[in-house]
Amino acid sequence: MRGEGAPAQPGEISGGGSGASGAVPPPREGSGGGVPKRRGRRRVLRWVSSVLSFLILATAAGGYLYYRHLNGSIKTDVLNLGENKLGGSKPNAFGQTPLNILLIGSDARDDAANQALGGAKDTFDGPPLADVQMLLHLSADRSNMSVVSMPRDTMLMMPKCTEPGGKVHQASKGLVQTNESLGRGGPGCTVAAWTELTRIPIDHFMMIDFKGVVTMADAIGGVPVCVQQNVESRTRDGKGSGLKLPAGTSTIQGEQALQWLRTRYGFEDGTDLGRTHAQHMYMNSMAREFRKNAKLSNPVKLNSLAQAAIKAMVVDPGLNKIDKLYDLSMELKKVPTGRITMTTMPWVYSTREEGRVEPKPVEAEALFRMVREDIALDGKGSGTPNPDGTPASPAASTAPAAPSQPAADPAAPPAKIAVSVRNATGGKDGAQVRVKGRADEVAAILVGKGFTKAQSTQQTGAEDATVVRFSTPGQAGDAAAVATALGLPATAVEKSDEVTGIVLFVGKDWRSGNAPTPPPPAPTKAPDSARPLNGDDDKECMAVQPGFTW
C-alpha cells in the first residue's frame, strides 16, 4: 500500500487511501445573497463544489476578468475512456434526474509538494493510483444522498481504455487492483472500471491529490474528530501517517486533516477498511459543522476557498465552468445531513489474490442496484412526508449539472430491426460453462416475436445479466424495443463502441426458458455489511489499534 509511504504487507487489506482526502463535503445551508439584475457577470460568485467531505463555499465579488480567471484555472480530463458508455442518468417518472459523481483521491507524487506530503520516495514520479474511490449518488428528488466507497485493494477485471491521443490499454485478462485504473489513461479509466462493475451511469468525476487536500483543509478551517484512546500512527520502522491525537475529540485541519484521512496503522485493525470508516466520519463531521455554523460572509475567506478548490481539483468537461459548479452545489445543498448515508462496498477476502478483496456476491450487487434504481440507502424512502403522514409530492428538479437526455428515438417495426445474438451465459466470472446452442434458441424466440432479422452468431461474451447493446444513437429506440419484447428492464439497454449494430448478450440469468430470470425484489436498506453511517451521527469515535497508543 502506498497510502502511508509503505508497500502492502501480506494479509493486509487496503481500502481508502492516500488521496482520501479527495472527498469534499456537501454545502451548508443559508449561504445568502441575491443577484442584482444589472450586474451581469459581476454577480456574486458563490458556489459549493462537493467532493462530499470538504465543503467549498466561495463567494467572490469580482468582475468579468476574475470570472474568466477562475474558469481558466479549472483543470479537466476525459469523463469515460472505456467502451461501455451508459449515456448518463435517466429521469424518473416525475422528470427528475439523479446525479452520480465519482470522487477520486490520487496518490500522485509528481511534484515537490505531493512528494513531501506523500512520502514513499521509491514511488516518486511513478504512475498515480486512485487510492480513494467514492461514488456520490444524489437522489432524483434531492431528498437524500448516498456514498459508496470501494476499497482500493479490490480486485477487478479492468476494461479497455483508450486515451484521447489514441494509446490503448487493453482489457485485462486477469484480476487487477482497482486503484491501478488511474494509470491506464487517467480518471476516465477509473470511471470506466466503475461503470463496468456496477452498471451505474456516472455523470461527473472530481479528483484531488495530497496538496489539494491540505490546501482545502486550511482554507475551510477545522473539523472535530474523535478517537477512543490516545493514538500515534507510526510503526517502529517509520511507517504510518504521523497522526498524533489525544483521546476524545480534537479539531483538525491542514496537514493534520490529511494525516487523519490517510491513517491506516493505528485505526481499528490496521487495514484500509478502518481507514475508509475514518474518512466517512470526517466527511460527515465536516458537513455538520458547515450546516450549523453562521454564514461565511468574509469575502477574503470565501475568495481563498474558491481559489483553493479550483487549484485542488481536476473535473470532467461537464463541470468546467464556475456556473456549472455553482449549479451542482445548489443541488447538493438541498440534502439535509440526516439523509446522507456513507457506506463501503460489501467485500470478501479474495481466494485468488492473497491480502486483497473482491466484491461480496449478492450484497455488493444489492448496494449497486439500490443506487441504480435510486433507492435511499437509509431505508427512509424518498422525499419528506407531509405533516399528516402522507407521502410528499415530488417537485420537479432542475439540475443543470445533469447531462441532458436526448429525445426518445422511435423504434422501427420489429421485422426491420436486425439483431445479433451472442451466448454469454457463462457469466463474468467464468464459473459456469456456457449453455450450448443458447444463442440459437434465443434468436428463435426473437423471430417468434416478429424480429425476423434476428440471428445467432458464433461470437460469445460473458455477462451476469442479459444486456442489449447498440452502437449508434439512432439505434437506441430499436434496442429498447428488443429489450421490451423480451421483458428486460430499461437498464439492460446500453450504448457501446465495442459492438456494431444491435447485439443481444444472453447472460447467466437466462440459461434456459423463454424469458430471463426476473431479479428478486430490490432491497429497501443498505446491507449491514456496507457499514452504513448516517450524516447526523456525531457519536462515532474511532477505535485505536493495539500498540499505537501513548
XYZ file of C-alpha atoms in Angstrom:
550
model
C 0.000 0.000 0.000
C 1.254 3.378 -0.896
C -1.140 5.403 1.248
C 1.329 5.915 4.065
C 4.559 5.540 2.176
C 4.801 1.772 2.590
C 4.060 -1.230 0.388
C 1.236 -3.585 1.289
C 2.131 -6.281 3.773
C 0.998 -9.876 3.257
C -2.505 -10.367 4.522
C -3.274 -6.662 4.767
C -6.183 -5.077 3.023
C -6.259 -1.536 1.807
C -9.335 0.457 1.092
C -9.407 4.148 1.111
C -6.143 5.642 0.870
C -3.676 8.120 0.181
C -5.782 10.503 -1.580
C -8.675 10.017 0.597
C -8.668 13.296 1.245
C -10.165 13.649 -2.085
C -13.576 13.975 -0.682
C -15.330 17.305 -0.290
C -18.491 17.668 1.900
C -21.863 18.881 0.930
C -22.599 22.552 1.185
C -24.182 24.133 4.188
C -27.499 25.867 4.148
C -28.137 29.563 4.285
C -25.393 30.944 2.070
C -27.489 34.025 1.339
C -27.048 36.746 -1.241
C -29.281 37.851 -4.105
C -28.011 38.837 -7.568
C -28.824 42.320 -8.922
C -30.094 42.102 -12.492
C -27.728 44.727 -13.924
C -24.501 43.310 -12.614
C -24.329 40.605 -15.290
C -21.167 38.628 -14.884
C -20.181 40.852 -11.975
C -22.624 38.901 -9.868
C -21.506 37.292 -6.628
C -19.698 34.038 -7.459
C -20.966 31.787 -4.767
C -20.553 28.110 -5.223
C -20.138 24.942 -3.378
C -18.227 22.197 -5.145
C -18.584 18.939 -3.239
C -16.325 16.012 -3.039
C -18.546 15.395 -0.054
C -16.079 15.878 2.789
C -14.687 19.307 2.027
C -17.348 21.953 1.688
C -16.264 24.593 -0.786
C -18.454 27.639 -0.302
C -16.963 30.525 -2.242
C -18.314 33.994 -2.799
C -16.060 36.318 -4.725
C -17.236 39.701 -5.944
C -15.026 40.017 -8.939
C -15.883 41.053 -12.467
C -15.638 39.606 -15.859
C -11.835 39.251 -15.776
C -11.928 37.482 -12.425
C -14.697 35.230 -13.683
C -12.550 34.326 -16.689
C -9.542 33.795 -14.442
C -11.403 31.255 -12.325
C -12.848 29.467 -15.351
C -9.439 29.317 -16.995
C -7.941 27.728 -13.885
C -10.292 24.741 -13.785
C -8.422 21.576 -14.789
C -10.345 18.953 -16.770
C -9.888 15.413 -18.059
C -11.988 12.959 -20.082
C -15.057 11.554 -18.297
C -15.033 7.968 -19.607
C -12.206 6.291 -21.519
C -13.982 2.938 -21.719
C -16.128 1.376 -24.429
C -19.216 0.932 -22.242
C -20.999 4.289 -22.003
C -24.416 4.224 -20.363
C -25.401 7.714 -21.510
C -25.856 9.497 -18.195
C -28.520 9.224 -15.500
C -32.108 8.911 -16.734
C -35.058 10.968 -15.420
C -37.663 9.286 -13.255
C -41.423 9.342 -13.866
C -41.611 12.889 -12.483
C -38.914 14.222 -14.812
C -36.349 14.396 -12.005
C -32.807 13.241 -12.728
C -30.413 11.708 -10.183
C -26.714 12.572 -10.246
C -23.794 10.167 -9.862
C -20.380 11.700 -9.190
C -17.209 9.627 -8.773
C -14.862 11.160 -6.195
C -11.226 10.155 -6.740
C -8.262 10.680 -4.428
C -4.958 10.425 -6.319
C -1.713 9.443 -4.594
C 0.345 11.166 -7.335
C 3.833 12.109 -6.141
C 4.566 14.181 -9.234
C 5.867 17.407 -7.699
C 7.752 18.595 -4.622
C 4.604 19.390 -2.601
C 2.987 15.988 -3.193
C 6.287 14.187 -2.620
C 6.806 15.929 0.713
C 3.282 15.050 1.849
C 3.111 11.547 0.408
C 6.497 10.146 1.295
C 7.489 6.779 -0.227
C 10.459 8.023 -2.287
C 10.507 4.838 -4.365
C 7.186 5.897 -5.921
C 8.187 9.457 -6.891
C 7.127 10.316 -10.451
C 5.591 6.856 -10.871
C 2.096 6.179 -12.216
C -0.600 7.594 -9.906
C -3.028 5.324 -8.091
C -6.712 6.001 -7.430
C -6.342 5.279 -3.742
C -9.724 6.728 -2.827
C -12.816 5.955 -4.873
C -16.219 7.067 -3.653
C -19.400 7.205 -5.690
C -21.696 10.024 -4.595
C -25.333 9.496 -5.574
C -27.713 12.448 -5.299
C -31.296 11.215 -5.455
C -33.575 12.411 -8.245
C -35.863 14.236 -5.800
C -32.871 15.660 -3.863
C -34.187 14.213 -0.613
C -31.181 12.019 0.129
C -27.558 11.336 -0.743
C -25.651 8.051 -0.778
C -21.900 7.475 -0.842
C -20.338 4.118 -1.720
C -16.606 3.654 -1.109
C -14.649 0.915 -2.852
C -11.605 -0.475 -1.003
C -8.506 0.368 -3.034
C -7.314 -3.252 -2.905
C -10.462 -4.525 -4.611
C -9.571 -6.885 -7.448
C -11.484 -6.356 -10.701
C -11.362 -7.120 -14.399
C -10.175 -3.871 -15.997
C -11.997 -2.633 -19.116
C -10.320 -1.491 -22.315
C -9.428 2.210 -22.024
C -8.385 4.434 -24.926
C -6.627 7.735 -24.247
C -7.557 10.818 -26.318
C -4.210 10.586 -28.106
C -5.014 7.052 -29.268
C -2.981 4.991 -26.787
C -4.939 1.834 -25.949
C -4.879 -0.029 -22.635
C -6.372 -3.414 -23.464
C -8.918 -5.071 -21.191
C -7.181 -7.146 -18.540
C -7.063 -10.918 -18.897
C -6.993 -11.359 -15.160
C -7.802 -9.508 -11.957
C -6.226 -6.089 -11.448
C -6.236 -3.929 -8.317
C -8.835 -1.197 -8.747
C -6.543 1.693 -7.809
C -4.363 0.925 -10.856
C -7.166 2.175 -13.104
C -5.881 5.746 -12.827
C -2.610 4.754 -14.505
C -4.494 3.386 -17.527
C -5.136 6.782 -19.083
C -6.386 8.886 -16.178
C -9.605 9.320 -14.169
C -11.679 8.406 -17.229
C -10.484 4.810 -16.873
C -11.412 4.760 -13.183
C -14.898 5.878 -14.249
C -14.932 3.132 -16.909
C -13.995 0.483 -14.320
C -16.852 1.567 -12.045
C -19.289 1.614 -14.951
C -18.256 -1.887 -15.997
C -18.603 -3.290 -12.465
C -21.750 -1.532 -11.266
C -23.697 -0.628 -14.438
C -24.323 2.747 -12.774
C -24.222 5.692 -15.197
C -21.613 8.178 -13.928
C -22.325 11.801 -14.786
C -19.217 13.515 -13.416
C -15.947 12.934 -11.577
C -13.846 15.091 -9.246
C -10.229 14.225 -8.437
C -7.918 15.683 -5.785
C -4.307 14.991 -4.710
C -2.341 15.337 -1.439
C -1.521 19.028 -1.681
C -5.094 19.756 -2.745
C -6.369 18.166 0.444
C -4.101 20.269 2.637
C -4.899 23.471 0.748
C -8.622 22.824 1.013
C -8.491 21.823 4.672
C -6.569 25.001 5.530
C -8.991 27.187 3.593
C -12.061 25.587 5.166
C -10.903 25.521 8.772
C -11.106 22.881 11.485
C -13.400 19.894 11.834
C -13.894 17.824 15.019
C -12.885 14.150 15.061
C -12.835 11.605 17.864
C -10.565 8.721 18.931
C -11.281 6.354 21.790
C -7.673 6.405 23.080
C -4.502 8.404 22.563
C -3.245 7.453 19.116
C 0.001 7.832 17.172
C 0.163 6.410 13.650
C 3.810 5.388 13.486
C 5.402 1.925 13.436
C 8.854 1.082 14.751
C 10.251 1.102 11.228
C 8.794 4.544 10.493
C 5.635 3.645 8.602
C 2.359 5.419 9.247
C 0.714 8.772 8.644
C 2.274 10.509 11.654
C -1.125 11.426 13.125
C -0.916 12.004 16.892
C -4.053 12.862 18.859
C -5.186 12.583 22.490
C -8.229 10.535 23.431
C -11.549 12.235 22.855
C -12.478 14.979 20.412
C -9.915 17.168 18.637
C -10.329 19.768 15.910
C -8.041 19.152 12.939
C -7.222 20.961 9.696
C -4.475 21.317 7.083
C -1.797 18.627 7.090
C -3.281 17.040 10.210
C -6.541 16.528 8.307
C -4.569 14.762 5.565
C -2.943 12.561 8.217
C -6.364 11.602 9.589
C -7.667 10.727 6.152
C -4.565 8.639 5.367
C -4.203 6.830 8.706
C -4.219 3.045 8.455
C -1.717 1.998 11.123
C -3.423 2.908 14.381
C -7.102 2.727 13.434
C -9.258 -0.335 14.191
C -7.492 -3.414 12.745
C -4.804 -1.554 10.819
C -6.342 -2.147 7.394
C -7.588 0.301 4.816
C -11.138 -0.728 5.674
C -10.778 1.037 9.017
C -9.277 3.992 7.233
C -12.357 4.237 4.997
C -14.568 4.384 8.088
C -12.431 7.220 9.467
C -12.845 9.081 6.180
C -16.625 8.718 6.383
C -16.614 10.073 9.946
C -14.562 13.093 8.861
C -16.804 13.834 5.901
C -19.984 13.679 7.965
C -18.466 15.849 10.680
C -17.398 18.433 8.096
C -20.911 18.548 6.660
C -22.437 19.043 10.126
C -20.014 21.847 11.003
C -20.867 23.882 7.962
C -24.588 23.330 8.381
C -24.650 24.602 11.964
C -22.160 27.468 11.748
C -23.092 31.007 10.811
C -22.876 32.244 7.226
C -19.458 32.720 5.677
C -19.537 36.410 4.833
C -15.841 37.354 4.746
C -15.081 37.940 1.040
C -11.354 37.338 1.541
C -12.052 33.994 3.211
C -14.547 32.995 0.548
C -12.226 34.035 -2.249
C -9.464 31.868 -0.802
C -11.901 28.945 -0.668
C -12.806 29.432 -4.318
C -9.204 29.555 -5.465
C -8.181 26.649 -3.230
C -10.966 24.498 -4.613
C -10.095 25.220 -8.223
C -6.386 24.575 -7.675
C -7.137 21.357 -5.795
C -9.392 19.600 -8.280
C -9.495 18.004 -11.690
C -13.021 17.586 -13.070
C -14.687 16.286 -16.219
C -15.649 18.704 -19.033
C -19.230 18.797 -17.766
C -18.023 20.781 -14.726
C -15.576 23.078 -16.496
C -17.260 26.392 -15.642
C -17.923 28.215 -12.393
C -21.619 28.394 -13.255
C -21.799 24.601 -13.625
C -20.083 24.044 -10.283
C -22.402 26.567 -8.672
C -25.488 24.837 -10.101
C -24.197 21.498 -8.839
C -23.548 22.971 -5.401
C -27.118 24.214 -5.154
C -28.391 20.710 -5.873
C -26.135 19.159 -3.235
C -27.189 21.787 -0.739
C -30.777 20.530 -0.771
C -29.966 17.326 1.142
C -30.050 17.536 4.971
C -27.179 15.822 6.790
C -29.617 13.367 8.337
C -30.304 11.936 4.869
C -26.635 11.383 3.969
C -25.555 7.736 4.178
C -21.902 6.687 3.926
C -21.185 3.056 3.014
C -18.377 0.763 1.933
C -18.900 -1.774 -0.847
C -19.526 -5.179 0.792
C -16.392 -7.286 0.254
C -14.843 -10.681 0.907
C -11.201 -11.713 1.062
C -10.000 -12.822 -2.337
C -9.176 -16.506 -2.743
C -7.211 -15.652 -5.886
C -5.076 -12.733 -4.658
C -3.784 -13.023 -1.097
C -4.352 -9.979 1.079
C -6.797 -8.424 -1.364
C -10.592 -8.264 -1.527
C -13.338 -8.779 -4.105
C -16.964 -7.557 -4.224
C -19.124 -9.700 -1.947
C -21.542 -11.743 -4.059
C -25.195 -10.725 -3.741
C -24.667 -7.941 -1.186
C -22.351 -5.750 -3.295
C -24.719 -6.063 -6.239
C -27.659 -5.242 -3.937
C -25.950 -1.984 -2.957
C -25.185 -1.120 -6.588
C -28.770 -1.905 -7.550
C -30.112 0.478 -4.923
C -28.015 3.253 -6.450
C -29.057 2.306 -9.992
C -32.712 2.331 -9.005
C -32.418 5.499 -6.894
C -33.371 3.787 -3.622
C -32.291 5.610 -0.444
C -29.704 3.587 1.492
C -31.092 4.688 4.873
C -34.383 2.862 4.372
C -36.434 6.066 4.681
C -37.546 6.248 1.060
C -37.718 9.425 -0.979
C -38.937 12.858 -0.032
C -40.196 14.138 3.316
C -43.710 13.048 4.403
C -46.391 15.683 4.741
C -47.493 16.642 8.284
C -50.460 14.265 8.012
C -48.124 11.364 7.241
C -48.967 11.092 3.556
C -46.098 10.887 1.061
C -44.806 14.207 -0.202
C -45.463 15.110 -3.826
C -42.124 15.244 -5.641
C -41.265 18.622 -7.105
C -39.564 18.551 -10.460
C -35.838 19.048 -10.018
C -33.952 21.366 -12.284
C -30.367 20.234 -12.081
C -28.360 21.980 -14.772
C -25.342 19.855 -13.878
C -27.051 16.686 -15.101
C -26.380 15.742 -18.717
C -29.294 16.491 -21.000
C -31.216 13.493 -22.254
C -31.773 13.065 -25.994
C -35.313 12.812 -27.269
C -36.579 9.254 -27.405
C -35.503 7.528 -30.616
C -38.582 5.981 -32.260
C -38.304 2.261 -32.960
C -38.668 0.691 -36.380
C -41.137 -2.196 -36.877
C -39.705 -5.417 -35.375
C -39.353 -7.048 -38.800
C -36.922 -4.310 -39.838
C -34.672 -4.479 -36.773
C -31.538 -6.585 -37.251
C -30.321 -8.226 -34.031
C -27.209 -10.346 -33.454
C -27.477 -12.774 -30.534
C -24.396 -13.884 -28.576
C -24.095 -16.598 -25.964
C -22.786 -15.004 -22.738
C -24.357 -17.496 -20.328
C -21.091 -18.389 -18.576
C -21.166 -15.153 -16.600
C -18.364 -12.696 -15.963
C -16.518 -14.898 -13.504
C -16.478 -17.837 -15.909
C -17.573 -20.145 -13.112
C -20.171 -21.799 -15.323
C -19.845 -23.305 -18.783
C -21.856 -21.539 -21.482
C -25.069 -23.335 -22.387
C -24.518 -24.915 -25.790
C -26.831 -23.598 -28.501
C -28.343 -20.925 -26.284
C -27.814 -18.110 -28.811
C -29.731 -20.139 -31.417
C -32.626 -20.700 -29.002
C -32.953 -17.020 -28.055
C -32.647 -15.889 -31.671
C -35.611 -18.180 -32.433
C -37.579 -16.582 -29.575
C -36.961 -13.154 -31.104
C -38.034 -14.359 -34.552
C -41.230 -15.630 -32.956
C -41.855 -12.138 -31.593
C -41.595 -10.596 -35.041
C -37.862 -9.780 -35.130
C -37.351 -11.831 -38.272
C -33.854 -10.424 -38.854
C -32.567 -11.787 -35.535
C -29.636 -14.189 -35.980
C -27.308 -16.026 -33.644
C -23.568 -15.568 -34.033
C -20.500 -17.626 -33.190
C -19.149 -14.703 -31.174
C -19.656 -15.122 -27.436
C -19.499 -12.937 -24.351
C -19.509 -13.066 -20.559
C -22.411 -11.362 -18.788
C -24.139 -11.969 -15.479
C -27.276 -10.159 -16.650
C -28.695 -10.203 -20.181
C -27.997 -6.921 -21.954
C -28.823 -5.284 -25.300
C -26.024 -3.097 -26.689
C -26.173 -0.744 -29.660
C -23.500 1.247 -31.466
C -25.105 4.497 -32.682
C -27.656 6.919 -31.174
C -30.086 6.203 -33.997
C -30.340 2.584 -32.824
C -31.401 3.439 -29.250
C -35.121 3.087 -29.938
C -34.676 -0.196 -31.794
C -32.532 -1.619 -28.980
C -35.150 -0.564 -26.417
C -37.833 -2.310 -28.493
C -35.809 -5.563 -28.368
C -35.461 -5.274 -24.592
C -39.174 -4.559 -24.138
C -40.156 -7.543 -26.268
C -38.040 -9.810 -24.053
C -39.221 -8.303 -20.772
C -35.845 -6.738 -19.964
C -35.605 -3.539 -17.867
C -34.582 -0.216 -19.408
C -31.232 -0.505 -17.602
C -30.428 -3.527 -19.788
C -30.014 -1.260 -22.838
C -26.534 0.224 -23.276
C -24.641 2.163 -25.908
C -21.250 0.603 -26.633
C -18.371 1.271 -29.010
C -17.463 -2.428 -28.880
C -20.402 -3.618 -30.992
C -21.710 -2.939 -34.466
C -25.464 -2.616 -34.794
C -27.700 -4.148 -32.118
C -26.325 -7.095 -30.170
C -28.175 -9.137 -27.553
C -25.854 -10.778 -24.998
C -27.709 -13.686 -23.364
C -26.376 -13.663 -19.802
C -26.075 -16.067 -16.911
C -29.572 -15.025 -15.776
C -31.123 -16.632 -18.883
C -29.624 -20.083 -19.244
C -32.975 -21.666 -20.116
C -36.622 -20.862 -20.806
C -38.341 -18.201 -22.858
C -37.510 -15.235 -20.605
C -34.672 -14.171 -18.288
C -34.992 -14.997 -14.616
C -36.629 -11.920 -13.058
C -34.488 -10.223 -10.410
C -35.535 -10.511 -6.770
C -37.308 -7.514 -5.211
C -34.968 -4.587 -4.721
C -33.645 -4.117 -1.167
C -35.013 -1.165 0.780
C -31.998 -0.535 3.011
C -28.230 -0.890 2.671
C -26.929 -4.247 3.952
C -25.177 -4.202 7.328
C -22.008 -5.414 5.599
C -21.831 -1.983 3.906
C -21.320 -0.441 7.354
C -23.763 2.450 6.798
C -23.055 5.664 8.702
C -25.664 8.435 8.940
C -24.629 12.048 8.454
C -26.220 13.116 11.750
C -24.349 10.503 13.789
C -21.990 12.589 15.934
C -21.327 9.829 18.462
C -18.920 7.788 16.316
C -15.405 7.615 17.736
C -12.541 5.729 16.045
C -11.282 2.621 17.782
C -7.492 2.598 18.203
C -5.362 -0.353 17.121
C -3.439 -2.030 19.975
C 0.188 -0.931 20.079
C -0.456 2.552 18.671
C -1.373 4.378 21.901
C 0.786 6.643 24.003
